PDB file of C-alpha atoms in Angstrom:
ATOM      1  CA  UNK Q   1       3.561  24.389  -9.786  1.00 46.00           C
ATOM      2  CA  UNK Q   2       2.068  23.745 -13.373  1.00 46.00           C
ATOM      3  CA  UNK Q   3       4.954  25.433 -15.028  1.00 51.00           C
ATOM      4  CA  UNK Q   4       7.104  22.836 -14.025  1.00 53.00           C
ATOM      5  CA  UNK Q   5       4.836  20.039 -14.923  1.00 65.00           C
ATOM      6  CA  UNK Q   6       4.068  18.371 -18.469  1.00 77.00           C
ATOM      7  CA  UNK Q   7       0.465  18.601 -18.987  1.00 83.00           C
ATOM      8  CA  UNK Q   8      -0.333  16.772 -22.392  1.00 84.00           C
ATOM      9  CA  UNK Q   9      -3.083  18.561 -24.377  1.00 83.00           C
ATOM     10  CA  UNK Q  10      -6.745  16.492 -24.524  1.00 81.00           C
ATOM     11  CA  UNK Q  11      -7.310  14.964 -28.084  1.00 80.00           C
ATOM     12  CA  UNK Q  12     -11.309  16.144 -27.817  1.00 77.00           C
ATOM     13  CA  UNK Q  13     -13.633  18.513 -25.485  1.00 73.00           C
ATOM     14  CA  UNK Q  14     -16.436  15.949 -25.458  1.00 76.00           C
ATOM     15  CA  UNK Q  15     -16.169  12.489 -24.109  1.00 88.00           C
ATOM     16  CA  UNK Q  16     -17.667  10.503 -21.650  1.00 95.00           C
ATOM     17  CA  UNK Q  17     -18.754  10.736 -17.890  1.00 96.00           C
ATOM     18  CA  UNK Q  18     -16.447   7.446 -16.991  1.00 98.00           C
ATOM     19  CA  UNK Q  19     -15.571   6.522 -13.205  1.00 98.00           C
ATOM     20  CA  UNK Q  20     -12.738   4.767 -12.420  1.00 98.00           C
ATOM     21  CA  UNK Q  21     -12.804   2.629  -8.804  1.00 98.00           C
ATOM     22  CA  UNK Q  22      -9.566   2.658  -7.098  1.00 97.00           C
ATOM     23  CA  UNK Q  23      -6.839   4.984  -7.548  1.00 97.00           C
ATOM     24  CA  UNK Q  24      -3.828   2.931  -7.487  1.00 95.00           C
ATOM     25  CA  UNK Q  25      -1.380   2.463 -10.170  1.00 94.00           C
ATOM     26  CA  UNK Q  26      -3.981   0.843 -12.215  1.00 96.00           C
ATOM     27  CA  UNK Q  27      -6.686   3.532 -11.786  1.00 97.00           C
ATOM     28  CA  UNK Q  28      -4.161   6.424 -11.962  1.00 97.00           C
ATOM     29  CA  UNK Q  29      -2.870   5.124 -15.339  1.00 97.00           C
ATOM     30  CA  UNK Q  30      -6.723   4.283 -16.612  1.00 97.00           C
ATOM     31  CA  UNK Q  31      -7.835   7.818 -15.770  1.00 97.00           C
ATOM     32  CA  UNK Q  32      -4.905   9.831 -17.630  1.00 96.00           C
ATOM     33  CA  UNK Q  33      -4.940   8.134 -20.657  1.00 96.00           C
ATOM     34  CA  UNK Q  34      -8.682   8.380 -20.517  1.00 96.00           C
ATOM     35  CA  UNK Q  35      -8.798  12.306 -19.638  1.00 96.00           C
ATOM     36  CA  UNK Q  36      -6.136  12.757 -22.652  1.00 95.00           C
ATOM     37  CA  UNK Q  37      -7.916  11.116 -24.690  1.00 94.00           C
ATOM     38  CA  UNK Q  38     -11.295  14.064 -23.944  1.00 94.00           C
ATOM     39  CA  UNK Q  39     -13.636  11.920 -21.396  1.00 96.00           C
ATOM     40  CA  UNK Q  40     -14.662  13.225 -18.252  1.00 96.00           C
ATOM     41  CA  UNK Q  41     -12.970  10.634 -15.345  1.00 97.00           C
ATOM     42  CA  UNK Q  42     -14.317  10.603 -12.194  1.00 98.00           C
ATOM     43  CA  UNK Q  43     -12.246   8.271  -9.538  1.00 98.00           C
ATOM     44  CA  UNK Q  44     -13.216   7.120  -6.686  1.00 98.00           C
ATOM     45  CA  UNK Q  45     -11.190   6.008  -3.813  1.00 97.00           C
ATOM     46  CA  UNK Q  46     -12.483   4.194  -0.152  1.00 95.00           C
ATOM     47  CA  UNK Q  47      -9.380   4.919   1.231  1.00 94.00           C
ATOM     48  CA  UNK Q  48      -8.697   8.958   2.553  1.00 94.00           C
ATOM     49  CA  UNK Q  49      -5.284   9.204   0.917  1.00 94.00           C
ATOM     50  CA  UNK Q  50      -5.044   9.075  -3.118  1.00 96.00           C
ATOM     51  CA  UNK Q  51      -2.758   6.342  -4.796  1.00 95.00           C
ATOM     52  CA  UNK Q  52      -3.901   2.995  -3.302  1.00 93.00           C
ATOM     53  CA  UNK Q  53      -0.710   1.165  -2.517  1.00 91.00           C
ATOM     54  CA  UNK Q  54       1.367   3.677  -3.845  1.00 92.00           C
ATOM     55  CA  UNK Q  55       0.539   5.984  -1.084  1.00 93.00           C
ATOM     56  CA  UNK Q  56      -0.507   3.384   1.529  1.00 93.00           C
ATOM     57  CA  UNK Q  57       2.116   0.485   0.604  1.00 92.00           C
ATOM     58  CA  UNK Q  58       4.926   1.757  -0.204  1.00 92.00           C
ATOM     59  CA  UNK Q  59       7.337   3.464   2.700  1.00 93.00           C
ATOM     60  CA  UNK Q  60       8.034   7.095   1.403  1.00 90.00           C
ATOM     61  CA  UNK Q  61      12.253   6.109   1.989  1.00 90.00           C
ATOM     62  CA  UNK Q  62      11.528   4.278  -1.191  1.00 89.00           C
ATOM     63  CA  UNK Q  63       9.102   6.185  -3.120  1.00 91.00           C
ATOM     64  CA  UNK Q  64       8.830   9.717  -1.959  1.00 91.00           C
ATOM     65  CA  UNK Q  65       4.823  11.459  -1.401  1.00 89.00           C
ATOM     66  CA  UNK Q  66       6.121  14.037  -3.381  1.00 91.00           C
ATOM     67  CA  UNK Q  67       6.111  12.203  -6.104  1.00 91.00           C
ATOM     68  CA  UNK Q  68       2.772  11.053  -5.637  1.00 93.00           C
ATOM     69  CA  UNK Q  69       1.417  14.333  -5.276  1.00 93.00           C
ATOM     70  CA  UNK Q  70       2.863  15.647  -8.208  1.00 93.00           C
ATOM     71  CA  UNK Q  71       1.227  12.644 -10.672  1.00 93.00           C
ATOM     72  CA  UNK Q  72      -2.219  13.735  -8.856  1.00 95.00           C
ATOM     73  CA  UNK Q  73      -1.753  17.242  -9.863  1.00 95.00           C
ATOM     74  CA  UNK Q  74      -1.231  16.409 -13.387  1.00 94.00           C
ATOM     75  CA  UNK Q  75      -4.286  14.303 -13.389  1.00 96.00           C
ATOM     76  CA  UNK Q  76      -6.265  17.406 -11.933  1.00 96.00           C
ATOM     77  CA  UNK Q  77      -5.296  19.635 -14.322  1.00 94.00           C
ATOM     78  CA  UNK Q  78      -6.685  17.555 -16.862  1.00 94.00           C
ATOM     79  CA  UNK Q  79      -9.963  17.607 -15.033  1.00 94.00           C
ATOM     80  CA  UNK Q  80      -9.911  14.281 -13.331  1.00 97.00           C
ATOM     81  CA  UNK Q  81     -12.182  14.545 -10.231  1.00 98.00           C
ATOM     82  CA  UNK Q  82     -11.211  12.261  -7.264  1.00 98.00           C
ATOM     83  CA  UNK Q  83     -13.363  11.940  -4.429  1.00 98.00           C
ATOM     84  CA  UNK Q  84     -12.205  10.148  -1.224  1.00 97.00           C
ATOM     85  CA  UNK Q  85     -14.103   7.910   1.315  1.00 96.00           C
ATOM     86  CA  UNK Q  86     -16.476   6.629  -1.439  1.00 97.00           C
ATOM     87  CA  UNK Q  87     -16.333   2.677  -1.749  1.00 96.00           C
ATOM     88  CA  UNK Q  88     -18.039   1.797  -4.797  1.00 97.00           C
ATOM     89  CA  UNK Q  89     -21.071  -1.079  -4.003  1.00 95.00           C
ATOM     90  CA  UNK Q  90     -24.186  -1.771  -2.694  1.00 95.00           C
ATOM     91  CA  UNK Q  91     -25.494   0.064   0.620  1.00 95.00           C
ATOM     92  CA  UNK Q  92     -21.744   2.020   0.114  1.00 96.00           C
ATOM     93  CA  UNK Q  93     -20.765   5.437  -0.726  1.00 96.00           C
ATOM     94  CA  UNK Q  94     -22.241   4.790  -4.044  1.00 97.00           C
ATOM     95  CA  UNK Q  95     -23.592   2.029  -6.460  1.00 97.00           C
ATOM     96  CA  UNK Q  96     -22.566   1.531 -10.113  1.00 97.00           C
ATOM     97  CA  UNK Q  97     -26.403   1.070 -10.732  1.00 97.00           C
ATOM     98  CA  UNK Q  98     -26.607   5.380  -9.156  1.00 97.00           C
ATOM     99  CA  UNK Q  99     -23.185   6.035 -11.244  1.00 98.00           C
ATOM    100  CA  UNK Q 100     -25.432   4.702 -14.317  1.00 97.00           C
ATOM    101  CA  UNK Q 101     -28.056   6.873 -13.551  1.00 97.00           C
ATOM    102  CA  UNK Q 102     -26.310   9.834 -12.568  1.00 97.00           C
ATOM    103  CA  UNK Q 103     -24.516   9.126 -16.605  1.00 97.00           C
ATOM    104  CA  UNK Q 104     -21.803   7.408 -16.225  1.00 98.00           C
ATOM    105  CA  UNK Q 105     -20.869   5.640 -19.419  1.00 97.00           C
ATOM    106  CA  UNK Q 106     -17.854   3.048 -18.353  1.00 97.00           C
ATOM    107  CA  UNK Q 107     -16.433   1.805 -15.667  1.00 98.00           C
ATOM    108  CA  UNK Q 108     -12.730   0.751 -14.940  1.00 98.00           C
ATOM    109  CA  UNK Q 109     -12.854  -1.364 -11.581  1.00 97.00           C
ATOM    110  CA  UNK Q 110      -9.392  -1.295 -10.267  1.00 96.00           C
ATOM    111  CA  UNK Q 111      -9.718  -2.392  -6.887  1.00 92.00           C
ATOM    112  CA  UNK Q 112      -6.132  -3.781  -6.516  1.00 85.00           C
ATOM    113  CA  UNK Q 113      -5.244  -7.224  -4.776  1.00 76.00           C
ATOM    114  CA  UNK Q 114      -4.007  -5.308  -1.161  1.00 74.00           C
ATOM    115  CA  UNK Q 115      -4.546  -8.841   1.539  1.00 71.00           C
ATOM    116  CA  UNK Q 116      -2.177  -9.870   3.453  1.00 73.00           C
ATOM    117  CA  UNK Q 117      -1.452 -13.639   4.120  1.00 77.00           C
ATOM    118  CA  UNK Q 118      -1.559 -15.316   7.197  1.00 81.00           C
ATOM    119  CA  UNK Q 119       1.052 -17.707   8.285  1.00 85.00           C
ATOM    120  CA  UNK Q 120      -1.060 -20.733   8.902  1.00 89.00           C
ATOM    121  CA  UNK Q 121       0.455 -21.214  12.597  1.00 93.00           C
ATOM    122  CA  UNK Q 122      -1.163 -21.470  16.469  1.00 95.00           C
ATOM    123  CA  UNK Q 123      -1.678 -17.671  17.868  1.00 94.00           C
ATOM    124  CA  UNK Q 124      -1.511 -15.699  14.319  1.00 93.00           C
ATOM    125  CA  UNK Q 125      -5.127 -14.315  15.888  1.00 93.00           C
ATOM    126  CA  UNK Q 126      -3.643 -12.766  18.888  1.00 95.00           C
ATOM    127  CA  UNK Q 127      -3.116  -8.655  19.717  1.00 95.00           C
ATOM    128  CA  UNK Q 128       0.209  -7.880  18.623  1.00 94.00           C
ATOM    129  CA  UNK Q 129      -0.072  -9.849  15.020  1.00 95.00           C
ATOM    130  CA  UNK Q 130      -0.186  -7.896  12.097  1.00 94.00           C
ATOM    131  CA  UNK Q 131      -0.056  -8.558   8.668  1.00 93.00           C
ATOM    132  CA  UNK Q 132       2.953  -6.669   6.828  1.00 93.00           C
ATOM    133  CA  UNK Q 133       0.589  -4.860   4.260  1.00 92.00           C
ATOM    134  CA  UNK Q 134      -2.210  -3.528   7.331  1.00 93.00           C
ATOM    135  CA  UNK Q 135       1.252  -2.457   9.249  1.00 95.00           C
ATOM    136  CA  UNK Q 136       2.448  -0.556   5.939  1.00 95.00           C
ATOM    137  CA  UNK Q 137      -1.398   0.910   5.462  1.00 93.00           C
ATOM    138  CA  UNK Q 138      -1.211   1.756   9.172  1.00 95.00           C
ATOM    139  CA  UNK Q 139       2.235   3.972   9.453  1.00 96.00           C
ATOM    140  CA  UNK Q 140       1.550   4.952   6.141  1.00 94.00           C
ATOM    141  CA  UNK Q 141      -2.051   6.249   7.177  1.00 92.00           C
ATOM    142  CA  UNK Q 142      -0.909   7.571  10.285  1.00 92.00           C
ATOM    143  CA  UNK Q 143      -3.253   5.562  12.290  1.00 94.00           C
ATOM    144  CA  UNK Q 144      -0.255   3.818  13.862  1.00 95.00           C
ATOM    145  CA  UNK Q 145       2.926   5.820  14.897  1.00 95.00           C
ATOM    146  CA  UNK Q 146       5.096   3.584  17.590  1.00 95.00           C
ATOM    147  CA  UNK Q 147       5.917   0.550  18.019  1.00 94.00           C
ATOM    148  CA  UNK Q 148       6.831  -0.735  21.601  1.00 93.00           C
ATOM    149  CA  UNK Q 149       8.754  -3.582  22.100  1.00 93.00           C
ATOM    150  CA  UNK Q 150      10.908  -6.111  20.552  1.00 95.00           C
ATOM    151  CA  UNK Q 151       9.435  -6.609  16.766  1.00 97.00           C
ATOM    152  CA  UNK Q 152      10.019  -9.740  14.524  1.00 97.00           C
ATOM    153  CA  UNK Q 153       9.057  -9.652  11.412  1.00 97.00           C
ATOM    154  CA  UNK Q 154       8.294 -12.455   9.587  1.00 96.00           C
ATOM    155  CA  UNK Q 155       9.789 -12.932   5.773  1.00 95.00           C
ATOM    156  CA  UNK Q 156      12.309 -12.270   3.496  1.00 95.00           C
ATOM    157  CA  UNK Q 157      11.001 -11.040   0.529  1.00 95.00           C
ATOM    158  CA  UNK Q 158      11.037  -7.416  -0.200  1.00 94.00           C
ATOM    159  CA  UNK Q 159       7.931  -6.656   1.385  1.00 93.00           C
ATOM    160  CA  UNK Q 160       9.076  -7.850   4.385  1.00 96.00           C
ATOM    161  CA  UNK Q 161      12.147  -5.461   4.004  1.00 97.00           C
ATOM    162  CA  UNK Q 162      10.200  -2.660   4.066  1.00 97.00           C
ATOM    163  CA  UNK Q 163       7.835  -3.895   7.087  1.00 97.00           C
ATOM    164  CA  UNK Q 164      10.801  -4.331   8.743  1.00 98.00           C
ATOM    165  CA  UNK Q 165      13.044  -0.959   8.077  1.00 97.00           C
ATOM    166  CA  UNK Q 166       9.359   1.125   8.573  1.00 97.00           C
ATOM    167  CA  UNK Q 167       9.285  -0.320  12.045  1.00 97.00           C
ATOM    168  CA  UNK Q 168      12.990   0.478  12.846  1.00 97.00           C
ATOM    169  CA  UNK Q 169      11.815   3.864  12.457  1.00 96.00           C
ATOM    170  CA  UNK Q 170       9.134   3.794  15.116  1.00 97.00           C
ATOM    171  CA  UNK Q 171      10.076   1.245  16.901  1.00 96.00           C
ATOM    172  CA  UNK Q 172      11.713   1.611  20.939  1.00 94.00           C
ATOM    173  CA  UNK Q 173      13.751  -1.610  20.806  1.00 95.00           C
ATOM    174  CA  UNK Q 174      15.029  -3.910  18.468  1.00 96.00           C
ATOM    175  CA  UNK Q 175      13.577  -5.126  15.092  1.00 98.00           C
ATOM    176  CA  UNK Q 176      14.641  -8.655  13.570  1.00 97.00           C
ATOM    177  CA  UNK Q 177      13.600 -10.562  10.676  1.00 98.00           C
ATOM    178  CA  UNK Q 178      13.065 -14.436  10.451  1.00 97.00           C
ATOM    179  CA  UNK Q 179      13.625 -15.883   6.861  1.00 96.00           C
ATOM    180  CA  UNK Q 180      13.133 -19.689   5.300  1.00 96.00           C
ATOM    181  CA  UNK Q 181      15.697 -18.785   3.019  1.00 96.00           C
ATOM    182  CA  UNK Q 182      19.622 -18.155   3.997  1.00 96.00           C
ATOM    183  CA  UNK Q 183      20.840 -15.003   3.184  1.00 93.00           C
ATOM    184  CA  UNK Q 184      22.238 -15.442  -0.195  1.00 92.00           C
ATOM    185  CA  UNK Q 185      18.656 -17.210  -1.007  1.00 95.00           C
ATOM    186  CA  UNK Q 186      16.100 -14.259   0.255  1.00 95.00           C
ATOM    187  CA  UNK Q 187      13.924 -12.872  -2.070  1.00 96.00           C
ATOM    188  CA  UNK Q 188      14.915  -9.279  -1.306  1.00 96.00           C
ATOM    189  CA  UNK Q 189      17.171  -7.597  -3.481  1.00 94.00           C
ATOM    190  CA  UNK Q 190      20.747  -7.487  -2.075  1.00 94.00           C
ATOM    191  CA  UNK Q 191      20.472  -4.087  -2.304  1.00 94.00           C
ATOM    192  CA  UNK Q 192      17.140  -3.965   0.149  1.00 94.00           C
ATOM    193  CA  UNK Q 193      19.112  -6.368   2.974  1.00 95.00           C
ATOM    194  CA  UNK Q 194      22.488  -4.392   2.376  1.00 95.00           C
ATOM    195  CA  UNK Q 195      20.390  -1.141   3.694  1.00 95.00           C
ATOM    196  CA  UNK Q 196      18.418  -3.132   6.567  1.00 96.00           C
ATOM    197  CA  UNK Q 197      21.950  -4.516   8.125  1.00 96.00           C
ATOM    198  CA  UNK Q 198      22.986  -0.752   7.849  1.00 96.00           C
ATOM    199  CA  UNK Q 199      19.801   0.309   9.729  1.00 96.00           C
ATOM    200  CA  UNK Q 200      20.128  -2.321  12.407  1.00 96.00           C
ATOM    201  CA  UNK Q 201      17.897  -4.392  11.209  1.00 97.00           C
ATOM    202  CA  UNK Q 202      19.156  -8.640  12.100  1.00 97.00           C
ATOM    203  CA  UNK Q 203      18.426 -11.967  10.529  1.00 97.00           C
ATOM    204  CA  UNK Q 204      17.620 -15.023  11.470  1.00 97.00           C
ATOM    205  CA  UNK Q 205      17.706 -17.247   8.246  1.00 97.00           C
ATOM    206  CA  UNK Q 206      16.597 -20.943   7.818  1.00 97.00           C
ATOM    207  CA  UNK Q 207      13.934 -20.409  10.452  1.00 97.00           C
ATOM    208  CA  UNK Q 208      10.600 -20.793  10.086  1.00 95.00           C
ATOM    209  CA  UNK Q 209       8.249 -20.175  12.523  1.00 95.00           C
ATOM    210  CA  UNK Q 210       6.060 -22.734  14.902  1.00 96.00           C
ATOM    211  CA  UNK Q 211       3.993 -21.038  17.065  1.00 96.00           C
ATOM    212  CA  UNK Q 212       3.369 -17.934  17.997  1.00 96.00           C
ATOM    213  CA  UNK Q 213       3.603 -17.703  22.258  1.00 96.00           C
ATOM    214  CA  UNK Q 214       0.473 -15.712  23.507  1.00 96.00           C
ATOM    215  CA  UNK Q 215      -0.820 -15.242  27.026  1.00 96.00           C
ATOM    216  CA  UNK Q 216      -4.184 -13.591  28.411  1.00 95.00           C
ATOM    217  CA  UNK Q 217      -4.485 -13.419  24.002  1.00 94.00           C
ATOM    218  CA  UNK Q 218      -1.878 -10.951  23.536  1.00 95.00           C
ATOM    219  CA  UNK Q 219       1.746 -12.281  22.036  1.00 95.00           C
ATOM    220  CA  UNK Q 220       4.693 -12.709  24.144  1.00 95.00           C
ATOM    221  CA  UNK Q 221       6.525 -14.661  21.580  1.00 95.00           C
ATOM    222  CA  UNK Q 222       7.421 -16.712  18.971  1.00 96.00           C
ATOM    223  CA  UNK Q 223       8.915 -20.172  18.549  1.00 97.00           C
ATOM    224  CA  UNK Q 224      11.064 -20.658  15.443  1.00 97.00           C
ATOM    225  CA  UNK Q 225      11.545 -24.058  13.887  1.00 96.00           C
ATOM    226  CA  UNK Q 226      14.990 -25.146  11.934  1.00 94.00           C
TER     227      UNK Q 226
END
């Protein structure tokens, strides 16, 4: 409740009408300092959920909703207005040209940089490849909540990590991961692989991978390269 929160007091009554595009870290940051500082912040997010990658990125093992929520709360208090489903741009929820007339003063565009990146390899196009940041946005939305079948995941970086301990979790058979790097060489903090191992989670290290094996254009496999 609000009792338990710090809510700092605004410097002035009468700022601007600003909106802020994205509610990520960036946008969350942009808007409190901007409602302390008096202006009225409006942010607007395409997504459902508030907190961009925060909320949609990040597994909530690591980096509890809670948490999330809590920041939001703050940010309400202060009179931030967030409205959902509304991506900014031409023919879209809204324009900045219809933010200008409705009197909006400033805009903070902070769209983030959420892509995955494709491996570069035969049968990356077929059903059963996902990017690791669309898998993360899909648990994380709840569009996706099983996983059937062996899963590789592709990576060793931390990212990767958490594709790969999210899936454990939903997942009816075994998970691996398949890393350039040896073990001691991963990107991945220690600390990230260390909890993986305990979760069941293998390695294959100083493979990289070929081809992915699809038939009737869904995959059935992979083929790993030394």
């Amino acid at each position: 409740n609000s009792e338990n929160r710090f809510v700092p007091k605004k410097e002035f009554s009468k700022g601007q009408k600003i909106a802020v595009i994205g509610s990520g870290p960036a946008g969350l940051s942009c808007a409190y300092y901007l409602a302390v500082m008096g202006h009225q912040v409006t942010v607007f997010e395409k997504e459902k959920k508030i907190g961009g990658m925060l909320t949609l990125g990040i597994p909530a093992f690591r980096l509890e909703k809670d948490v999330i929520n809590a920041e939001v709360a703050v940010l309400k208090e202060l009179g931030v207005k967030f409205v959902t489903g509304a991506e900014v741009g031409e023919g879209k929820y809204v324009s900045i040209p219809e933010l200008r007339a409705d009197g909006f003063k400033g805009f903070y565009i902070a769209i983030g940089a959420q892509g995955g990146r494709k491996l570069g390899v035969e049968g990356e196009d077929a059903k059963g490849v996902v990017s690791g940041i669309d898998f993360l946005k899909q648990v994380n939305s709840g569009e996706r909540k099983a996983l059937s079948g062996k899963t590789v995941v592709i990576g060793g970086g931390n990212v990767a990590v958490d594709v790969a301990r999210t899936a454990v979790r939903i997942c009816d058979a075994d998970v691996s991961m398949y890393s350039l790097e040896q073990m001691a060489e991963m990107p991945a903090t220690e600390e990230e692989v260390v909890d993986a191992e305990k979760e069941g989670i293998t390695f294959g290290n100083g493979w990289g991978p070929k081809k992915i094996l699809v038939k009737n254009r869904k995959v059935v496999g992979i083929e790993f390269k030394k």
